[in-house]
Each structure stands twice: as structure tokens, then as C-alpha cells.
PDB file of C-alpha atoms in Angstrom:
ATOM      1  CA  UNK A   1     -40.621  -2.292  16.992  1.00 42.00           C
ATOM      2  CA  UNK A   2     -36.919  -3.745  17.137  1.00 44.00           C
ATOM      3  CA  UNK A   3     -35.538  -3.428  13.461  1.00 47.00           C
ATOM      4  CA  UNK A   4     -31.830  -4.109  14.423  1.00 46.00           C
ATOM      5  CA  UNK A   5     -31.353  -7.655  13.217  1.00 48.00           C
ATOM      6  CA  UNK A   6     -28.573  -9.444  13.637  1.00 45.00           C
ATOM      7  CA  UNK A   7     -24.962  -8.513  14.979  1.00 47.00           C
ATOM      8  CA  UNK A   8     -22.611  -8.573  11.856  1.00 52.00           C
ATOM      9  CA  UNK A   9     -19.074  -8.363  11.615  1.00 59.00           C
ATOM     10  CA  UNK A  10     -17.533  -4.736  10.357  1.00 69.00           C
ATOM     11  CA  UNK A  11     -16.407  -4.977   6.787  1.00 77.00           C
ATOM     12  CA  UNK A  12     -12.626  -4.815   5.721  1.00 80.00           C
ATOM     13  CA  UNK A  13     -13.660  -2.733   2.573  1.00 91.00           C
ATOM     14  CA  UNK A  14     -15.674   0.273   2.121  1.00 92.00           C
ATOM     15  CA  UNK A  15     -17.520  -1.160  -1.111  1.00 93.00           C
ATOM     16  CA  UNK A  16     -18.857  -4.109   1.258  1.00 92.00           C
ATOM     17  CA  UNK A  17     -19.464  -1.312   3.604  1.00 91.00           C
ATOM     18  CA  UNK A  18     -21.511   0.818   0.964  1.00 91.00           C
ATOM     19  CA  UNK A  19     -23.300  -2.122  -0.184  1.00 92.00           C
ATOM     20  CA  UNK A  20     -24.381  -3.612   3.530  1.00 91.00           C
ATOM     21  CA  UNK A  21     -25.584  -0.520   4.182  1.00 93.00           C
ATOM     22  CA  UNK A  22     -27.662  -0.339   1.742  1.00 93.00           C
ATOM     23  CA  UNK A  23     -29.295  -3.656   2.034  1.00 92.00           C
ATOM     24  CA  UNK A  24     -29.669  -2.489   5.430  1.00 92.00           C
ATOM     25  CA  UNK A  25     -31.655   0.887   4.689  1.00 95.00           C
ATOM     26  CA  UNK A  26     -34.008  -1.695   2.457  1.00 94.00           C
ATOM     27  CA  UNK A  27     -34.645  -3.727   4.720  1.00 92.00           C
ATOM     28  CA  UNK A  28     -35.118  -1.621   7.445  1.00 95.00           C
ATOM     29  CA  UNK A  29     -37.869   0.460   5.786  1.00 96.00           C
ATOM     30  CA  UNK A  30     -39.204  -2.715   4.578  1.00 96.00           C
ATOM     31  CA  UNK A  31     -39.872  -3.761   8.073  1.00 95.00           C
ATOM     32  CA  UNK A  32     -40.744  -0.735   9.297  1.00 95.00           C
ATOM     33  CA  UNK A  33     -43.781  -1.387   6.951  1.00 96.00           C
ATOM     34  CA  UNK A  34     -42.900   1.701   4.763  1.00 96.00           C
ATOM     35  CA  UNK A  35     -42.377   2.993   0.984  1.00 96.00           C
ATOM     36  CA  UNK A  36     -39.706   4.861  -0.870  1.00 96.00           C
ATOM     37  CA  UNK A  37     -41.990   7.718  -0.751  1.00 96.00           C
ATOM     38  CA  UNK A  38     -42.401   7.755   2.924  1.00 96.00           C
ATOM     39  CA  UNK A  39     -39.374   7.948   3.579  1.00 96.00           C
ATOM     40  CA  UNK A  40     -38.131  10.578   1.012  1.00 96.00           C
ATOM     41  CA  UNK A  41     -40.767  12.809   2.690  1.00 95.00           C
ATOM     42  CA  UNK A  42     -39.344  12.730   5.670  1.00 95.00           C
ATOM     43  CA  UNK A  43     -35.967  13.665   4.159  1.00 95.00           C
ATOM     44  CA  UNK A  44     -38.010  16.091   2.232  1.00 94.00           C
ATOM     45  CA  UNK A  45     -36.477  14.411  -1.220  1.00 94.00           C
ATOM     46  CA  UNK A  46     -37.473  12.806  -3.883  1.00 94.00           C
ATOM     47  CA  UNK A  47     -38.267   9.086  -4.379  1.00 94.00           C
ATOM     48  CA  UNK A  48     -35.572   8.171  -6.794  1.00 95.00           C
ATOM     49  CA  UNK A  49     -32.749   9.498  -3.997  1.00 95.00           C
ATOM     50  CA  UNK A  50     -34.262   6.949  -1.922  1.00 96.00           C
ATOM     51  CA  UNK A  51     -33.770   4.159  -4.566  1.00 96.00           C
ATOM     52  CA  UNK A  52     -30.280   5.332  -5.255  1.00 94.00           C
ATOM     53  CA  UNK A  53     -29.275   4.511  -1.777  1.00 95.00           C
ATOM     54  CA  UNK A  54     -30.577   1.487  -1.949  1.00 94.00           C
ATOM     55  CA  UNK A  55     -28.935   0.415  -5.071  1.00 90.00           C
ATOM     56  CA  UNK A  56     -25.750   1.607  -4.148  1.00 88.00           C
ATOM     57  CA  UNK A  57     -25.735   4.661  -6.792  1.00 87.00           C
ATOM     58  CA  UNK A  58     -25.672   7.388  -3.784  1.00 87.00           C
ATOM     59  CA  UNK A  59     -23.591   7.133  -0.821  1.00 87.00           C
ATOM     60  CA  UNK A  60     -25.874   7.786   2.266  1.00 92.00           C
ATOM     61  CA  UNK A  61     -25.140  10.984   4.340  1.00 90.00           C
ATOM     62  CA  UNK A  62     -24.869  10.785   7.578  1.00 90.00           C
ATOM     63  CA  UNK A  63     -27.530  13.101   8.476  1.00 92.00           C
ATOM     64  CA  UNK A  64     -29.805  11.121   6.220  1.00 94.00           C
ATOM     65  CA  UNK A  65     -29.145   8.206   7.866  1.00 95.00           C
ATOM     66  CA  UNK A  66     -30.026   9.786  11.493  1.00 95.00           C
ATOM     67  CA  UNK A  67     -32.781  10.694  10.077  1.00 95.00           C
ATOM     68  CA  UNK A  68     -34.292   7.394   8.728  1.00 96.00           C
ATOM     69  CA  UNK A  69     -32.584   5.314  11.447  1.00 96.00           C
ATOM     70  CA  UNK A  70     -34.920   7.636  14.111  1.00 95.00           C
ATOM     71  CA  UNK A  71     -37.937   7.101  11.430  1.00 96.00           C
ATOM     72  CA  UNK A  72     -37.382   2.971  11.360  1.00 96.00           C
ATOM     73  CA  UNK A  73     -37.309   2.763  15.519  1.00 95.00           C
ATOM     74  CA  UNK A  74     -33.847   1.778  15.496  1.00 94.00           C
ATOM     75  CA  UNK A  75     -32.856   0.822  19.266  1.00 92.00           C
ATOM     76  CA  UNK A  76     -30.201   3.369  20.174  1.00 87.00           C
ATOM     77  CA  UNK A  77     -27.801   0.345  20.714  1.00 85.00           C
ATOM     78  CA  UNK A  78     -27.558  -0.362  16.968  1.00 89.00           C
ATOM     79  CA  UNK A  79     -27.249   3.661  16.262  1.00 92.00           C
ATOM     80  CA  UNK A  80     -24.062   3.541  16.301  1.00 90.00           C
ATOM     81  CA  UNK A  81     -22.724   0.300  14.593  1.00 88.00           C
ATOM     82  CA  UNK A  82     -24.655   2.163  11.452  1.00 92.00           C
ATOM     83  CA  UNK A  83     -23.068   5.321  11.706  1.00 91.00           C
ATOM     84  CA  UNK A  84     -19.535   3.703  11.510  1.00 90.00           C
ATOM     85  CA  UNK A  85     -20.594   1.511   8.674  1.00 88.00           C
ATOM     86  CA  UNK A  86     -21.770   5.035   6.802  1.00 91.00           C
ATOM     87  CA  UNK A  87     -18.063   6.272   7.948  1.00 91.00           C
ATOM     88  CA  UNK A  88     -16.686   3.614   6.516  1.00 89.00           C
ATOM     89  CA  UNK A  89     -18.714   3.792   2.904  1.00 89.00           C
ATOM     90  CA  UNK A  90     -16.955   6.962   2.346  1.00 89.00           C
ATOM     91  CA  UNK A  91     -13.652   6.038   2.659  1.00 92.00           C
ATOM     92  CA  UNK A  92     -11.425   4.991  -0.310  1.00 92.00           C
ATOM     93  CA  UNK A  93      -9.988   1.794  -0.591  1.00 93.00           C
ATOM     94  CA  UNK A  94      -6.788   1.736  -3.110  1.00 93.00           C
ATOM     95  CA  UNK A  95      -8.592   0.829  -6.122  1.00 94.00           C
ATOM     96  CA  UNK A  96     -10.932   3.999  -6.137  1.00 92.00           C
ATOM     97  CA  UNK A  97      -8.709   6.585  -8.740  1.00 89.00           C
ATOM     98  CA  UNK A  98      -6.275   3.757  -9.391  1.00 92.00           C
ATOM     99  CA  UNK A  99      -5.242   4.409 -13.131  1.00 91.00           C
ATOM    100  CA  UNK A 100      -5.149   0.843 -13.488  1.00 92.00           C
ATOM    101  CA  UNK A 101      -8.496  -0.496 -12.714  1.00 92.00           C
ATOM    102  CA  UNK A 102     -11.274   1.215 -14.432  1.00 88.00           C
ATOM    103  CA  UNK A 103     -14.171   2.814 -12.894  1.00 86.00           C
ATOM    104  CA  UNK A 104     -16.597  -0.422 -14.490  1.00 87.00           C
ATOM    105  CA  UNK A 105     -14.307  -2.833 -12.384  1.00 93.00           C
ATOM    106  CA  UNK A 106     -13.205  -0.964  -9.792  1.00 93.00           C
ATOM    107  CA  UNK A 107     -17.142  -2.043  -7.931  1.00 93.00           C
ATOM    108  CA  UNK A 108     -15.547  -5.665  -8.604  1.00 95.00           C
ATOM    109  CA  UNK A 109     -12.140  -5.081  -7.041  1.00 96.00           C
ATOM    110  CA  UNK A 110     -14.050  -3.483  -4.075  1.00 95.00           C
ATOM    111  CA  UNK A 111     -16.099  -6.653  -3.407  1.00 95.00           C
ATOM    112  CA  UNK A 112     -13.404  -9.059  -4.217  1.00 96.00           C
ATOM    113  CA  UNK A 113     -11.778  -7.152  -1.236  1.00 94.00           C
ATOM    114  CA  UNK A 114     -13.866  -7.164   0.698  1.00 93.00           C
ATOM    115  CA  UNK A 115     -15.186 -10.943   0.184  1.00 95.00           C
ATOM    116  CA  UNK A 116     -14.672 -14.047   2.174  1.00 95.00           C
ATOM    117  CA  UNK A 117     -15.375 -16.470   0.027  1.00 97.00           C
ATOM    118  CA  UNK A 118     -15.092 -16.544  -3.960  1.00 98.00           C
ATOM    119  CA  UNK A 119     -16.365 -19.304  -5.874  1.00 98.00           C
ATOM    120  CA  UNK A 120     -14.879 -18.795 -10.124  1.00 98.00           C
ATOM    121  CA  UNK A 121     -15.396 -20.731 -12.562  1.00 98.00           C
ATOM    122  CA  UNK A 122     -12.970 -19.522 -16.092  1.00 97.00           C
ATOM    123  CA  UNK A 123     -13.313 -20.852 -19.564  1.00 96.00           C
ATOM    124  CA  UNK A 124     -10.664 -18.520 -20.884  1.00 94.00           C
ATOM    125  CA  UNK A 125      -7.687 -17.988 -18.474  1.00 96.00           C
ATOM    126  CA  UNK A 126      -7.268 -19.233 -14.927  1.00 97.00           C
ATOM    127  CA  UNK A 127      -8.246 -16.638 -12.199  1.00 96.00           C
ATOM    128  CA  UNK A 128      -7.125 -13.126 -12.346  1.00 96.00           C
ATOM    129  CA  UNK A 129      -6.187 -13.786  -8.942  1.00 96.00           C
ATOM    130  CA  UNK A 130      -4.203 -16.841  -9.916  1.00 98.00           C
ATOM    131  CA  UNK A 131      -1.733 -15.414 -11.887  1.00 98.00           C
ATOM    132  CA  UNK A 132       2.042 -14.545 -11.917  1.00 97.00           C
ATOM    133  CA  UNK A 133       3.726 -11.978 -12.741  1.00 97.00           C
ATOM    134  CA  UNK A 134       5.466 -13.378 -16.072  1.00 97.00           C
ATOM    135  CA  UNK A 135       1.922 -14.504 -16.934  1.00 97.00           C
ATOM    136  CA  UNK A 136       0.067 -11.082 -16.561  1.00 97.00           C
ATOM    137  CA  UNK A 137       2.599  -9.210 -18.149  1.00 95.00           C
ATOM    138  CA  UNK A 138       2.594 -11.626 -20.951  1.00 95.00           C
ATOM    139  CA  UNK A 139      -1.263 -11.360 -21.297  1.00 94.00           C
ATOM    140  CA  UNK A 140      -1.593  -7.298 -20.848  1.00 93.00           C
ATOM    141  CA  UNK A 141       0.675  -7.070 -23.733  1.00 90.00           C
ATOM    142  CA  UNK A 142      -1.469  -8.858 -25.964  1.00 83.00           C
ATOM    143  CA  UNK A 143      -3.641  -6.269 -25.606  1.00 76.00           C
ATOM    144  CA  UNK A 144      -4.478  -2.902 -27.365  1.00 74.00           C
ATOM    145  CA  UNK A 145      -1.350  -1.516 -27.334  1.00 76.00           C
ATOM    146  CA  UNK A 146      -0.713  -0.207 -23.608  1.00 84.00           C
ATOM    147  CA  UNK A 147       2.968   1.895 -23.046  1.00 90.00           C
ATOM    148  CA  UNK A 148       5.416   0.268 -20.480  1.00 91.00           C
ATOM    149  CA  UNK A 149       4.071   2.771 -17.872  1.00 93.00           C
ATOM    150  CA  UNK A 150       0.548   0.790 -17.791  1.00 91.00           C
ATOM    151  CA  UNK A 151       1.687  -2.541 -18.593  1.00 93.00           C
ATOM    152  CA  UNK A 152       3.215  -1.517 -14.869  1.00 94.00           C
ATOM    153  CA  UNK A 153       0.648  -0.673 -13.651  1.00 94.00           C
ATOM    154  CA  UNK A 154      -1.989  -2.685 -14.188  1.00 94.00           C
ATOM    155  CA  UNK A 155       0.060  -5.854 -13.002  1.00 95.00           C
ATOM    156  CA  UNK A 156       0.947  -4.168  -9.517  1.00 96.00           C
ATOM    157  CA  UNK A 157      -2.905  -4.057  -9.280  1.00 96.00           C
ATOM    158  CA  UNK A 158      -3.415  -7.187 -10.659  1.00 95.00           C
ATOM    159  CA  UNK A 159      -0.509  -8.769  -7.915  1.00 96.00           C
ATOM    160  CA  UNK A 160      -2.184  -6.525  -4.935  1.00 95.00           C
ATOM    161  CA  UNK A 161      -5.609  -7.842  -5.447  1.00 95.00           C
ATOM    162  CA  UNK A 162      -4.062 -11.067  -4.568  1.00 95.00           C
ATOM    163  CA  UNK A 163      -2.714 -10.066  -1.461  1.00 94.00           C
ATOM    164  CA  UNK A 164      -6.079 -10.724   0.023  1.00 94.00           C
ATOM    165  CA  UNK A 165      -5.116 -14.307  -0.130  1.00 95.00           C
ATOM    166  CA  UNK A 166      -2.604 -14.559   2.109  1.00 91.00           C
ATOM    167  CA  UNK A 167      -2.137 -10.687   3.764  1.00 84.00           C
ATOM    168  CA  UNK A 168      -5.549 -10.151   5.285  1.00 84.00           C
ATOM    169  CA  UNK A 169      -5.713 -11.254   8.905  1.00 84.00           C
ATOM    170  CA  UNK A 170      -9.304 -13.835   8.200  1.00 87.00           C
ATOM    171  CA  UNK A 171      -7.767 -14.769   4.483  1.00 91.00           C
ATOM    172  CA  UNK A 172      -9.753 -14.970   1.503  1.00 95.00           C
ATOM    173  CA  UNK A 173     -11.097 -18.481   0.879  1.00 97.00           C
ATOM    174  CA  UNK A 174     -10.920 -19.122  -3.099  1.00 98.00           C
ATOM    175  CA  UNK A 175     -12.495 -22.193  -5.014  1.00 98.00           C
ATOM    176  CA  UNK A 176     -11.677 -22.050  -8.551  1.00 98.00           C
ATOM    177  CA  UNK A 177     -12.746 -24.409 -11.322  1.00 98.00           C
ATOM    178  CA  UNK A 178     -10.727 -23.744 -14.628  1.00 98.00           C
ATOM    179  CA  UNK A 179     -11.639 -25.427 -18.092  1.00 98.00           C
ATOM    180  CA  UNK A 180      -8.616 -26.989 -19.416  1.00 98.00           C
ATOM    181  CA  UNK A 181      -8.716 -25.158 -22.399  1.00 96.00           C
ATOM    182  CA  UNK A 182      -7.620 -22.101 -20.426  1.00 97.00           C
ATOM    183  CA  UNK A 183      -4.494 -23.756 -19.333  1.00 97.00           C
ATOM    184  CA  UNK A 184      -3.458 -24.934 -22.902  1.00 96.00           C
ATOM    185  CA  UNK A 185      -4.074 -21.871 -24.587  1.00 95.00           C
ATOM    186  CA  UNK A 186      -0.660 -20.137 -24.454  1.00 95.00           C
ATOM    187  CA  UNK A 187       0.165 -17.342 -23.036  1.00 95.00           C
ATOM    188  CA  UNK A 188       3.585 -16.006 -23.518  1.00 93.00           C
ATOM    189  CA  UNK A 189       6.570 -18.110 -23.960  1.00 93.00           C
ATOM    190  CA  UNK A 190       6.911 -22.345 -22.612  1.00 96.00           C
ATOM    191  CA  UNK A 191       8.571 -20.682 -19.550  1.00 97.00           C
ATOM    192  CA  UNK A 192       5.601 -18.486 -18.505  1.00 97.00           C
ATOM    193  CA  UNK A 193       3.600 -21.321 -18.887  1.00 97.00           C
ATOM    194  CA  UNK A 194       5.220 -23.880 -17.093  1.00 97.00           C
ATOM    195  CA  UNK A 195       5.886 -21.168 -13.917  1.00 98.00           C
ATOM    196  CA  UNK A 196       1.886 -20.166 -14.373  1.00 98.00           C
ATOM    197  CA  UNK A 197       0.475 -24.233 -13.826  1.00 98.00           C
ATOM    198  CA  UNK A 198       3.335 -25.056 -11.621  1.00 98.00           C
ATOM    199  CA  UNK A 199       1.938 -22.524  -8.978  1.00 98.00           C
ATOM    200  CA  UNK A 200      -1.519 -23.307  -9.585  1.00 98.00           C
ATOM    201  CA  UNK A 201      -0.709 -26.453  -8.644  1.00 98.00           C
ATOM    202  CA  UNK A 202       1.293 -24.996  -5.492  1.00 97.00           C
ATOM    203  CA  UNK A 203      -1.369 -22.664  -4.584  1.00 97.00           C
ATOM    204  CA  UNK A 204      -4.111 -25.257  -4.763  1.00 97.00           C
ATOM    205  CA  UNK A 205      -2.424 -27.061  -1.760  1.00 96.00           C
ATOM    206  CA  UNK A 206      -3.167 -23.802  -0.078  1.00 96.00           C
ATOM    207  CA  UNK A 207      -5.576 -24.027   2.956  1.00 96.00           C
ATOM    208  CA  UNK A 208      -7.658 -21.759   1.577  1.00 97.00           C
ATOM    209  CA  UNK A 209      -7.330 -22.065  -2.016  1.00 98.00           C
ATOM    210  CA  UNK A 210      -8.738 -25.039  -4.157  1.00 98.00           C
ATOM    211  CA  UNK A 211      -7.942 -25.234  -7.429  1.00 98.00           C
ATOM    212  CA  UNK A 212     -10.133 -28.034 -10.014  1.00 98.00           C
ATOM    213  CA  UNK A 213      -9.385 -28.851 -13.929  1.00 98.00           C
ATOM    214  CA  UNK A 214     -12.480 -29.499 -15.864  1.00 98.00           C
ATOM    215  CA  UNK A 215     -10.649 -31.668 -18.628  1.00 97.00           C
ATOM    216  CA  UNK A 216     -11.319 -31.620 -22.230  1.00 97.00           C
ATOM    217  CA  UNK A 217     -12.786 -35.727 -21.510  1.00 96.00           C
ATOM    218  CA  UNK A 218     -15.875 -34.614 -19.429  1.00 96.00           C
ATOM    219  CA  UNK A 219     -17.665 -33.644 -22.952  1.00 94.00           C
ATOM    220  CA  UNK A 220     -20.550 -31.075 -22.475  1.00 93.00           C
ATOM    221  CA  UNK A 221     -21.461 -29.337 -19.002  1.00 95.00           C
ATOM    222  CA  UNK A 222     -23.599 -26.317 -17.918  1.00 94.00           C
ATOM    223  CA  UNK A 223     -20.496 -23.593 -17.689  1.00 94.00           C
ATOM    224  CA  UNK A 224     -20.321 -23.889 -21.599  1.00 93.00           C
ATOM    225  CA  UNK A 225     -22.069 -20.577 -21.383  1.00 93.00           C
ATOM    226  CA  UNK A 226     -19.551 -18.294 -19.834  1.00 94.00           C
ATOM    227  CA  UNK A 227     -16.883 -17.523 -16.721  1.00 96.00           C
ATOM    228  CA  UNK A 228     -18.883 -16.272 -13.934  1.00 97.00           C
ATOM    229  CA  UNK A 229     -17.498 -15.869 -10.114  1.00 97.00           C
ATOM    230  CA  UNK A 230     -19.498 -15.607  -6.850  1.00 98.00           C
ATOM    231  CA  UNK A 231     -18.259 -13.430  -3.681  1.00 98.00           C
ATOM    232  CA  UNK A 232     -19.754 -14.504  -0.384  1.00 96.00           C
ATOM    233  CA  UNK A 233     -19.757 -12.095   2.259  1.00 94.00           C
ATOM    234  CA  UNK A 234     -19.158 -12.504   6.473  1.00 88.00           C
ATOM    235  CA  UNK A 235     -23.169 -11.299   6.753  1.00 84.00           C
ATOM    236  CA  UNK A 236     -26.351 -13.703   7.821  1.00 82.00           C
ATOM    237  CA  UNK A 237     -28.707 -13.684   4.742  1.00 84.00           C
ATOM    238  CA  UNK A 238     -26.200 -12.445   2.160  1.00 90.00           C
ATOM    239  CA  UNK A 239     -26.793 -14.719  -0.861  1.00 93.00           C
ATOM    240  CA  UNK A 240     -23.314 -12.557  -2.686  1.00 96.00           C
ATOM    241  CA  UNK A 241     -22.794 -11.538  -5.663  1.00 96.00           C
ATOM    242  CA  UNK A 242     -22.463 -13.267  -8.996  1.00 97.00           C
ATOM    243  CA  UNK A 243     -19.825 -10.990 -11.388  1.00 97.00           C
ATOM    244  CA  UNK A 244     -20.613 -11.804 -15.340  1.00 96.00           C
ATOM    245  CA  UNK A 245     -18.175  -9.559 -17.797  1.00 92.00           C
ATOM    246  CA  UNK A 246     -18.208  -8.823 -21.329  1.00 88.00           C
ATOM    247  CA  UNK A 247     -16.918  -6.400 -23.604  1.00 84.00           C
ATOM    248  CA  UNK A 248     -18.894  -3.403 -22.457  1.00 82.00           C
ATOM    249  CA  UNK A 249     -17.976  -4.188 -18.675  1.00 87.00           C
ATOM    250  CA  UNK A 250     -19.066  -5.930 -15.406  1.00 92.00           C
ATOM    251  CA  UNK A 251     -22.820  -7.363 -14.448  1.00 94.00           C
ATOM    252  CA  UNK A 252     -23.890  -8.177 -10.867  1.00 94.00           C
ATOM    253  CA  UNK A 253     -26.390 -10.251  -9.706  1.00 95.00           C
ATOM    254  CA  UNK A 254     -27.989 -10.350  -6.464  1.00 92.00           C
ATOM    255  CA  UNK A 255     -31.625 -11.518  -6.420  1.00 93.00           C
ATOM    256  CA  UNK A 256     -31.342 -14.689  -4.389  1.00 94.00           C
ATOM    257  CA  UNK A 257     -32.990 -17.111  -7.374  1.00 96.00           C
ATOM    258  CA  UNK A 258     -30.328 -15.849  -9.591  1.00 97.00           C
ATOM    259  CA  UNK A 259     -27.616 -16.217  -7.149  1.00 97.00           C
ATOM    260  CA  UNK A 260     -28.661 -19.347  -6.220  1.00 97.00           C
ATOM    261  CA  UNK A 261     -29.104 -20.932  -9.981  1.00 97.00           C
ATOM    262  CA  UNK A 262     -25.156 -19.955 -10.355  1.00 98.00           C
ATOM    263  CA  UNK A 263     -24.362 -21.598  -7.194  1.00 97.00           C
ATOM    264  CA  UNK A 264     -26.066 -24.861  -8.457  1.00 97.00           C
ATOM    265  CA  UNK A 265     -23.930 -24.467 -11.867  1.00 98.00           C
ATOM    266  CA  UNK A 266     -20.779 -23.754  -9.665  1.00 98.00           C
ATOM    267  CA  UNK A 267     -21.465 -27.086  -7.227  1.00 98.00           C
ATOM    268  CA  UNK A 268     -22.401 -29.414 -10.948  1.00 97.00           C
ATOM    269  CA  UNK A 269     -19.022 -28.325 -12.539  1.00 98.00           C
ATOM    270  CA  UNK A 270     -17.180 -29.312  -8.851  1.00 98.00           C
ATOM    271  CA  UNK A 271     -18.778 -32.603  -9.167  1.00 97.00           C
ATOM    272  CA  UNK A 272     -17.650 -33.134 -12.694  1.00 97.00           C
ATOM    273  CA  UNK A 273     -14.096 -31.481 -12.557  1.00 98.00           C
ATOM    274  CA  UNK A 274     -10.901 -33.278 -11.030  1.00 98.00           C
ATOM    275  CA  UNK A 275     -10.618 -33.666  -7.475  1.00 98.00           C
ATOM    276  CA  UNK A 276      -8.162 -31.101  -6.091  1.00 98.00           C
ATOM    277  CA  UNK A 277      -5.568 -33.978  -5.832  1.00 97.00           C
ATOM    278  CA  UNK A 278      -6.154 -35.143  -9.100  1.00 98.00           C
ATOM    279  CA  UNK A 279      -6.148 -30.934 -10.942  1.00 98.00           C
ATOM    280  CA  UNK A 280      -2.752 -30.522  -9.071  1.00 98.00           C
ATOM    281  CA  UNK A 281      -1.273 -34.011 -10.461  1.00 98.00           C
ATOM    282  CA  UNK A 282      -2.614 -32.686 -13.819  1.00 98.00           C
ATOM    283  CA  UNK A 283      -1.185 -28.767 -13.755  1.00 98.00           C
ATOM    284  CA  UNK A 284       2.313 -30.388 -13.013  1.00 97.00           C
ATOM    285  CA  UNK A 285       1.849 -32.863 -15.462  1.00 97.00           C
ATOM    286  CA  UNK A 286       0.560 -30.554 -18.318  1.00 97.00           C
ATOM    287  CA  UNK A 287       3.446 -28.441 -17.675  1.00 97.00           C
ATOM    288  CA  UNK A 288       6.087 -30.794 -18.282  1.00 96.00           C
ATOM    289  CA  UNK A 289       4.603 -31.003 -21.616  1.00 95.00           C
ATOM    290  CA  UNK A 290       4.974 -27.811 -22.705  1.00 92.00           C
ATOM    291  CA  UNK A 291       7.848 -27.403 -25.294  1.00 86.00           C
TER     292      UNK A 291
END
């Protein structure tokens, strides 16, 4: 039996890493033709371990993963492309025990990281991603009180998630729709707000960055719902991930129907929004306005 599949790429963070292979564990038992249980004999385990490396909750062993790579008839080739993706998995990437992004998004920052593609659509601010400086400080003070020392640092991580825009050797490619009531609603003094949709409008000229207004005249549309982004990964048959927050923390979505039903929400709001053109002409327009 060959169970290698395709050649991927290595990924550039170890949350990708830790999630491929455990897609890949899946689906190798899968077609290997056996259960859970099977396979937690061999490793003389229980079932549930078996799920939790699956599902990302355990990081798999080395050892382990000899052991069920020899079980699924692995060619020896492949051996060792899985090994270094298990290597990987347990490295650190500089979110993990960063005060500033809490363990409920730090899964999130690992992804975005680690992502090629990101596809956001915001009905309350534009793109975390998106921001300046002036602006982020301006909206982590509105907060719950945080002291100076976090106010710090949770804009440096804030600014260093966005150096996978531009610092990454293959850079991040970002599509973002933002409602126009996000850009309106005000967010520190004019200033902030006319430096914050002046570079949206800059960075939307970006190669790899496409920024679209969804203006106030387009009346009712399907992302009345909620802000949602999808992360698209470097890996045949990855549908992503689809990231939902709310107050209690971060959701993820992987099955491909639900991945796919965002997508088709994502490409209707595109179709509606202003042209890329027409959202920068907007963003420098709207900030002119701003008194």
C-alpha cells in the first residue's frame, strides 16, 4: 500500500506544522483502512490519545509516530519528511508564552503565521492586521483598563503579526472586505483616523494586499451576521480554516461544507463591495472628511 500522498511544502510555523500533521495521521489511518482503536493498540493506549492527535489537543511523539508510520506502510522515502514535520510541531513560535496574546488566540496567531492566504471580512474595525500603531494604541486603551506596560505590549504583537506581510520570504496574500461602518466609527482622535484609512488605502495598492469597502448604499448582504476570516494553507486538499470570535474566545472551522459556505459568503460580499480602485478612492476620500 503507498499512503504517502502528495509532496507538500514544509510549513513556516509550527502550529501549521502541528495541525498538517495531524490531518496527516487521519488520513493515513483512514487509508490504511483502520480505527482509532487499532491503532491505540498498537501504541498500547487508549482511544481518546488517538483522537487527541488528531484534533490537535496532543502533540505527537516521535516514537509514536514511528510507530504508526511503520503500522500505515509508509514508504521509507516519506519517513522522514514526517519526522521533521513532528520536529517542527514542537517548536515555539514567538506567540507561544507571549504575555500579550492569550492562550485562546495564540492557535489563531499560529495559523495566521503560518497562512498563505487570508480572506477577512470585519463589520467592526478594519483588520487586526491592518492597523497602525496610533490606531491600536488608541483602541487597546478603550479597553478594560490595561497599565502602560501591556498597552506595550500587546501593540508590538499586534505590529509583528503584520510582519508576515511584507518580511516573510513567499509573503502573506491578504483580501480584506471591511463594512464601512468600521471605518466611520472613531477610534481615537481625527488624526488617528485619517493616518489609519490613508494607509489602508496605501496598503491596498500592495501586490499582495486588497483592500474592498462595503458602503453603507449596498443595503442588506449575507455578512450582516458577523466578521469571520479564512486562512488558506500551501497544502493540496486543505479547505483552511474559518476563525469566528466572540466574547468567550476563538472558533475554528474546518469541515469542508462549512468552509466552503464561508467562502461563498466571502466571494458574494467581493461582488457587492467596491472594486479595489474604487475602496482606495473612497478611504482617501472619507478621510479628508474627518474633522
Amino acid at each position: 500500500m503507498n499512503s504517502s500522498g502528495p509532496v507538500v511544502p514544509e510549513p513556516i510555523s509550527p502550529t501549521v506544522g502541528r495541525r498538517w500533521l495531524a490531518q496527516e495521521v487521519r488520513r493515513l489511518r483512514e487509508t490504511a483502512g483502520l480505527k482509532q482503536s487499532d491503532v491505540a493498540k498498537r501504541l498500547r493506549c487508549n482511544a481518546a490519545k488517538i483522537a487527541h492527535m488528531e484534533s490537535m489537543r496532543n502533540t505527537i511523539s516521535g516514537p509514536d509516530l514511528e510507530v504508526m508510520l511503520a503500522l500505515f506502510d509508509v514508504p521509507s522515502e516519506r519517513v522522514e519528511w514526517y519526522l521533521r514535520l513532528a520536529e517542527l510541531a514542537k517548536e515555539k513560535g514567538w506567540w507561544d508564552g507571549n504575555r500579550a496574546v492569550p492562550d485562546w488566540f495564540s492557535l489563531y496567531v499560529g495559523l495566521e503565521w503560518g497562512a498563505d492566504r487570508i480572506r477577512e471580512w470585519d463589520l467592526g474595525f478594519p483588520p487586526g492586521i491592518l492597523q497602525i500603531r496610533s490606531y491600536i494604541e488608541a483602541l487597546v486603551r478603550g479597553e478594560d483598563g490595561p497599565s502602560e506596560v501591556e498597552v506595550r505590549e500587546l501593540v508590538e504583537a499586534r505590529l509583528r503579526r503584520q510582519e508576515a506581510l511584507w518580511r516573510r520570504e513567499e509573503p502573506l496574500w491578504m483580501h480584506a472586505i471591511v463594512d464601512e461602518a468600521a471605518l466611520r466609527r472613531r477610534v481615537g482622535g481625527a488624526e488617528v483616523m485619517r493616518e489609519q484609512l490613508r494607509y489602508l488605502a496605501e496598503v491596498g495598492r500592495w501586490e499582495n494586499v486588497t483592500v474592498q469597502v462595503l458602503p453603507f448604499a449596498v443595503g442588506p448582504h449575507r455578512g450582516h451576521l458577523g466578521t469571520f476570516h479564512w486562512l488558506g494553507f500551501p497544502r493540496a486538499g486543505d479547505p483552511g480554516v474559518v476563525y469566528l470570535e466572540n466574547q468567550r474566545g476563538g472558533i475554528y472551522l474546518e469541515e469542508v461544507d462549512e468552509v466552503a459556505m464561508f467562502n461563498g459568503v466571502f466571494e458574494s460580499l467581493a461582488e457587492q463591495a467596491l472594486s479595489a480602485a474604487e475602496s482606495a478612492d473612497f478611504l482617501s476620500e472619507l478621510a479628508e472628511e474627518i474633522v
